[in-house]
PDB file of C-alpha atoms in Angstrom:
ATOM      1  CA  UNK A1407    -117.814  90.206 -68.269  1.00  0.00           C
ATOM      2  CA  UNK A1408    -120.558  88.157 -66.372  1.00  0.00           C
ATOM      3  CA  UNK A1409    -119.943  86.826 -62.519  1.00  0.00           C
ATOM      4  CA  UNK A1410    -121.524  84.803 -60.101  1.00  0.00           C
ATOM      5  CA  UNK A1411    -121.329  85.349 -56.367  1.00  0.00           C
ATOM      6  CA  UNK A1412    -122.598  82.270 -54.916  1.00  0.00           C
ATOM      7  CA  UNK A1413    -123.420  82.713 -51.248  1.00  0.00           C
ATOM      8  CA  UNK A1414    -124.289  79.843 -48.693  1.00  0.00           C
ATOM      9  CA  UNK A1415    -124.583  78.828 -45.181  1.00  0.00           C
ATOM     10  CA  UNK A1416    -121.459  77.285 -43.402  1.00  0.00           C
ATOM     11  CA  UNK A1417    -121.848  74.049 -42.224  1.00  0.00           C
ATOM     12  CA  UNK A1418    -123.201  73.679 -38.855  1.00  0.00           C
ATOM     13  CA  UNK A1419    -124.842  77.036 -38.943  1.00  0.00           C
ATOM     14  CA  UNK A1420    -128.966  76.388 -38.337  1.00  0.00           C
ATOM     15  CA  UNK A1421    -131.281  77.482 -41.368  1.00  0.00           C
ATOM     16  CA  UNK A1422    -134.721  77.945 -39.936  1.00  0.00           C
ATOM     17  CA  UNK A1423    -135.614  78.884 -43.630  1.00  0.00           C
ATOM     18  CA  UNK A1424    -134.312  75.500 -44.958  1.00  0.00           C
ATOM     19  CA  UNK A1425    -136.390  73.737 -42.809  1.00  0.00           C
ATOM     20  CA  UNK A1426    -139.446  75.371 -43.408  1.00  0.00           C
ATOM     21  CA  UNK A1427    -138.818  74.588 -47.649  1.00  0.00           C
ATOM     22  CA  UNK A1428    -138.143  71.026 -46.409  1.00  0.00           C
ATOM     23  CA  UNK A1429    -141.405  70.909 -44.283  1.00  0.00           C
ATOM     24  CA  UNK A1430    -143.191  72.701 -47.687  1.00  0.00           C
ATOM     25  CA  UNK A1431    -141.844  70.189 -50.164  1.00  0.00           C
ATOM     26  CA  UNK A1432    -143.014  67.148 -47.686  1.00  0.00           C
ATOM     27  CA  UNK A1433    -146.515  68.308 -47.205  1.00  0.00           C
ATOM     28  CA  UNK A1434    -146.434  69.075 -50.952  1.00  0.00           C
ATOM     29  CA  UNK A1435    -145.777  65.385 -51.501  1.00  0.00           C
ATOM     30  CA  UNK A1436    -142.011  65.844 -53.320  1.00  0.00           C
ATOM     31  CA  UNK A1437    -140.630  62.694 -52.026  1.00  0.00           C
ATOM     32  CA  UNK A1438    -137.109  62.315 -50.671  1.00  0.00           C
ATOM     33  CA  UNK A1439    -136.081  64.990 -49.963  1.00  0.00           C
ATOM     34  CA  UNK A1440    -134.198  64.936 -46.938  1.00  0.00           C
ATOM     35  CA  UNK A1441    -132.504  68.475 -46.535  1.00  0.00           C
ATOM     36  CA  UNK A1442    -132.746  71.729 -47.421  1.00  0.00           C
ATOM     37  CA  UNK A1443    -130.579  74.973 -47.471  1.00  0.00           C
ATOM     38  CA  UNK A1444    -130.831  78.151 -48.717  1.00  0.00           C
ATOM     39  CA  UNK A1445    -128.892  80.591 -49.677  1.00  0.00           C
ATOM     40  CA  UNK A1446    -128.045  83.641 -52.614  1.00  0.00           C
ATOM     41  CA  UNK A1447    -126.865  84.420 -55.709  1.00  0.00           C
ATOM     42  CA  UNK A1448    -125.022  87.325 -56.904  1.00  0.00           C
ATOM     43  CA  UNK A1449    -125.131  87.954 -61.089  1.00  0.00           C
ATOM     44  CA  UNK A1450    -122.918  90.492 -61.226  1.00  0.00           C
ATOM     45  CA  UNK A1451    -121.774  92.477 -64.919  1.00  0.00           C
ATOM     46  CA  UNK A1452    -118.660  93.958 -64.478  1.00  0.00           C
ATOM     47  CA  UNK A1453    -116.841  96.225 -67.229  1.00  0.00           C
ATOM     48  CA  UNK A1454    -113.170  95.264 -68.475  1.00  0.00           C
ATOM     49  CA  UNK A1455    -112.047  92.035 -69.460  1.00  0.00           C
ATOM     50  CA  UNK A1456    -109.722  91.481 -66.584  1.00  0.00           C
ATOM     51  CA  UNK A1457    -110.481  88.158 -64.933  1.00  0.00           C
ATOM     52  CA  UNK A1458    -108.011  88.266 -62.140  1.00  0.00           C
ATOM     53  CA  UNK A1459    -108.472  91.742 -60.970  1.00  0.00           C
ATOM     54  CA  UNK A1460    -112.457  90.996 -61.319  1.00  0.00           C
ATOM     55  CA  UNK A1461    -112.079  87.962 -59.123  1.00  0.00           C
ATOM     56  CA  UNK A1462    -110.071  89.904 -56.530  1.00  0.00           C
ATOM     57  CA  UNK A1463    -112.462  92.782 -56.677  1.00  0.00           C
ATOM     58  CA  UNK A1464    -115.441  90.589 -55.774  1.00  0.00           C
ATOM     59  CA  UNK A1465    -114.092  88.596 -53.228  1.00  0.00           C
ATOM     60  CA  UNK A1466    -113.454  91.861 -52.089  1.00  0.00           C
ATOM     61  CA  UNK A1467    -116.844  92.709 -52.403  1.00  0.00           C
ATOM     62  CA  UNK A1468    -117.827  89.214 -50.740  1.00  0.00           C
ATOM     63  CA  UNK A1469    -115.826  90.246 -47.466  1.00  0.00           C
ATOM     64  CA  UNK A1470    -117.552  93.486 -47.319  1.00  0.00           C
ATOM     65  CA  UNK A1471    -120.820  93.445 -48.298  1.00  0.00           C
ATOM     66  CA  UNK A1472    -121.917  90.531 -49.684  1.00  0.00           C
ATOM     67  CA  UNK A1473    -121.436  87.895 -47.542  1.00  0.00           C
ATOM     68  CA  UNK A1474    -121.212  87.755 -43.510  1.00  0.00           C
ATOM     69  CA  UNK A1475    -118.024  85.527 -42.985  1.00  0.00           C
ATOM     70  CA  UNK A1476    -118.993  84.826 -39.797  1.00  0.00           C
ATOM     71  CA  UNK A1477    -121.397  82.195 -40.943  1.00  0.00           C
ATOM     72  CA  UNK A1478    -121.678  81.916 -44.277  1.00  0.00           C
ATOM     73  CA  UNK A1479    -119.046  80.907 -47.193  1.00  0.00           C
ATOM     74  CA  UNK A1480    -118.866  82.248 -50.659  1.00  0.00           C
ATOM     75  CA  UNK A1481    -117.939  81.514 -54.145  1.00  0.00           C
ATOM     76  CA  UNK A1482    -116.522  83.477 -57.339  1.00  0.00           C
ATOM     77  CA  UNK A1483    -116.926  82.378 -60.558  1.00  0.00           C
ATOM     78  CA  UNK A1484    -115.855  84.395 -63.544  1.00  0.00           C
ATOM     79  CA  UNK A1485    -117.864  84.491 -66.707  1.00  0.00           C
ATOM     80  CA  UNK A1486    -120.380  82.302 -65.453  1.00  0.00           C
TER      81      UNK A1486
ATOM     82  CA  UNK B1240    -127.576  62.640 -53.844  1.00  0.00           C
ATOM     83  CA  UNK B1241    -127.326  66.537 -53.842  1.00  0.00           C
ATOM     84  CA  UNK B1242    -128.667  68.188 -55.951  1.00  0.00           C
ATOM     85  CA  UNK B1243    -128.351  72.043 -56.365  1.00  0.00           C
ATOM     86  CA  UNK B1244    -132.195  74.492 -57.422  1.00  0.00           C
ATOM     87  CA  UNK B1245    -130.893  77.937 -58.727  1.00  0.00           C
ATOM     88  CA  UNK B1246    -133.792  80.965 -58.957  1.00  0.00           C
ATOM     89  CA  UNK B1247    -133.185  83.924 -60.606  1.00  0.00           C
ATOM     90  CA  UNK B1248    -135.632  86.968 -62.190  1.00  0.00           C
ATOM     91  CA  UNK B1249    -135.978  87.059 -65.535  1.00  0.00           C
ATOM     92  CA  UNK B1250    -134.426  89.210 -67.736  1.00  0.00           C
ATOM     93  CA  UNK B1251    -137.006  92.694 -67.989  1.00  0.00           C
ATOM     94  CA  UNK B1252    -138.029  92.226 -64.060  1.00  0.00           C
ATOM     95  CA  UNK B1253    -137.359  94.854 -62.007  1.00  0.00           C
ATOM     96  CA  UNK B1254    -134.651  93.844 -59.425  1.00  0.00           C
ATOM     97  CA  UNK B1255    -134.278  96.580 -56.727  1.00  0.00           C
ATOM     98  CA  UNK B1256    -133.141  94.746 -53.833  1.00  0.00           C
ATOM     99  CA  UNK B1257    -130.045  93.691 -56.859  1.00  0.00           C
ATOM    100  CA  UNK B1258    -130.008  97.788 -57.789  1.00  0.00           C
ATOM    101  CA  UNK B1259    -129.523  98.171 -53.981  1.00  0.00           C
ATOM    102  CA  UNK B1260    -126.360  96.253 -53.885  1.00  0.00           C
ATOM    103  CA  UNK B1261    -125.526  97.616 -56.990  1.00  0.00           C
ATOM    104  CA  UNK B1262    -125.392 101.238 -55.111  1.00  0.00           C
ATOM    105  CA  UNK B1263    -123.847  99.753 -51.986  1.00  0.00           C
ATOM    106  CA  UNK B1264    -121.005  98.161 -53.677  1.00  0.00           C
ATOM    107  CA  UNK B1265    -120.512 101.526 -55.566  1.00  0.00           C
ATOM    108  CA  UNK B1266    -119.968 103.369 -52.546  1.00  0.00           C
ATOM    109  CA  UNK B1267    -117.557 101.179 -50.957  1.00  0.00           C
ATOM    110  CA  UNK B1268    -115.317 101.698 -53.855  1.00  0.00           C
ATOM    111  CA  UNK B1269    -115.545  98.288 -55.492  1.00  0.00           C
ATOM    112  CA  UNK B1270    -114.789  99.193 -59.420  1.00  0.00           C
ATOM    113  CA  UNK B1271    -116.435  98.024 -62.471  1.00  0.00           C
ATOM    114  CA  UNK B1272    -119.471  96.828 -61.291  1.00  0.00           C
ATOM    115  CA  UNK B1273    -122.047  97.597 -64.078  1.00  0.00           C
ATOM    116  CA  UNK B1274    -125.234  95.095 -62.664  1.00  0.00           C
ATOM    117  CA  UNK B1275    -126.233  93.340 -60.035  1.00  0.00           C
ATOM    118  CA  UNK B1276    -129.205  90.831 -60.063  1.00  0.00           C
ATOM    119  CA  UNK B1277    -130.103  89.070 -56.571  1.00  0.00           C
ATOM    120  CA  UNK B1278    -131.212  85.346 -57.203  1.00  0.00           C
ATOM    121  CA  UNK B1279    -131.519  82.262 -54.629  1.00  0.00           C
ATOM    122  CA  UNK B1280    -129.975  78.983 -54.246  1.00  0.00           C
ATOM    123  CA  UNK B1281    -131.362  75.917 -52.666  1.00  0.00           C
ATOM    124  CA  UNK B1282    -128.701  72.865 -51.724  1.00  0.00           C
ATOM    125  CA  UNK B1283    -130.878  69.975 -51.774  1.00  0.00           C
ATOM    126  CA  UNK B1284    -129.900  66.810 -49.989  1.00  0.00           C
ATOM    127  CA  UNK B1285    -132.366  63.712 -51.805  1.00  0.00           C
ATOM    128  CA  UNK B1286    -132.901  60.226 -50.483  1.00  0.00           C
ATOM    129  CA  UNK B1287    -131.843  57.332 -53.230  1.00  0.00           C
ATOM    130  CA  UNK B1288    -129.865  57.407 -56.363  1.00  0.00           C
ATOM    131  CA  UNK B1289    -131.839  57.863 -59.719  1.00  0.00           C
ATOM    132  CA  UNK B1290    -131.087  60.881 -61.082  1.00  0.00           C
ATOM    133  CA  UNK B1291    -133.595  61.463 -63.437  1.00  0.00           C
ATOM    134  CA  UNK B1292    -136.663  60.649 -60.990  1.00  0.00           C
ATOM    135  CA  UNK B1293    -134.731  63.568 -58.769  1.00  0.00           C
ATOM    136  CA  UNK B1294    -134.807  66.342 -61.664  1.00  0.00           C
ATOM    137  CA  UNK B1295    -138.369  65.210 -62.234  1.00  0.00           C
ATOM    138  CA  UNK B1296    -139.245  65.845 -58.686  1.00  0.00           C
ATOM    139  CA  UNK B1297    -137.139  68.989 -58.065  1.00  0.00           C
ATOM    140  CA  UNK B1298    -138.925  70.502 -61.864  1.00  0.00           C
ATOM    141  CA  UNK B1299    -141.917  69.759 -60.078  1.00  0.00           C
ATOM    142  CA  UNK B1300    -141.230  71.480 -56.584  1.00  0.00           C
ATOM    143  CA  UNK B1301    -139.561  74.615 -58.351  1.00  0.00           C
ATOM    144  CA  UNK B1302    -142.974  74.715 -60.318  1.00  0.00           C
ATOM    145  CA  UNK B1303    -145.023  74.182 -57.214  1.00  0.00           C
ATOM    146  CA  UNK B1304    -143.455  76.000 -54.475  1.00  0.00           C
ATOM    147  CA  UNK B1305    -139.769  77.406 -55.220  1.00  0.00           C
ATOM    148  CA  UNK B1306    -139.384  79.313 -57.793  1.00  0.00           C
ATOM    149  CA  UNK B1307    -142.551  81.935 -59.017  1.00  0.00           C
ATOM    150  CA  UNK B1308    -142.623  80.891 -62.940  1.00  0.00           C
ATOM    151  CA  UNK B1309    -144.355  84.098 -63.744  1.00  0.00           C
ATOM    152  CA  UNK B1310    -141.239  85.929 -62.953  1.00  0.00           C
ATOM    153  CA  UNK B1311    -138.563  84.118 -62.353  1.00  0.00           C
ATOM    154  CA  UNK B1312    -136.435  81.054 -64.108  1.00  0.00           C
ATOM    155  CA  UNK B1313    -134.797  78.115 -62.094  1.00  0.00           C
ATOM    156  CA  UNK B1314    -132.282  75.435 -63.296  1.00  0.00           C
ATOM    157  CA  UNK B1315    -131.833  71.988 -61.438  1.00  0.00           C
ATOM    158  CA  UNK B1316    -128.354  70.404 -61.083  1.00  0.00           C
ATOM    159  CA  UNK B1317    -127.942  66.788 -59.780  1.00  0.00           C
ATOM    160  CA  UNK B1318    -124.657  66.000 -58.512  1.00  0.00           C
ATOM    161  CA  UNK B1319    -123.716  69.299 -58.062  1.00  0.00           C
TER     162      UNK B1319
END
């Protein structure tokens, strides 16, 4: 079964790395683009075919590991 | 008009900062995990409203400066 642990910046939160890509894309002449954030992806395999007990095992994951909660939020999707 | 650049290796690359993860999840006891790749995201915010001129420009900035074709794919959502 195929997952994917999106990871992202809360709101609010500064992204000095976002910026930069913004400043990159401007002097590259992309036009309009007005903001920028970054953040990760997870593609995660997982064995078994249990969706709800994968879902609960990655947000697990999320809380642990894979995301700091203190600023950033994160998504599961299943079979992604 | 957001718009949402995904990155991730291509299937054959070598992904150790995702085999990492992989081992760290392992050890904290988190079942079922089989693979982990490690990809980016970028949350675009665009000036104006014509969508296709957008994809155009974000094809050309993954090309150009996000995303490193020789080893990795990328896949533009508008509206996302």
């Amino acid at each position: 079964m195929k997952a994917r642990v999106t990871v992202t910046l809360k709101t609010g939160v500064l992204d000095p790395q976002g910026k930069a890509i913004e400043g990159a894309l401007k002097s590259l002449g992309i036009a309009g683009v007005d903001s920028v954030r970054q953040g990760k992806v997870f593609d995660i395999e997982l064995a078994g075919h249990d969706a709800v007990a994968a879902e609960a095992a990655l947000k697990t994951a999320c809380e642990k590991l894979l995301a700091n909660t203190v600023i950033e939020n994160y998504r599961v999707e299943i079979g992604a």
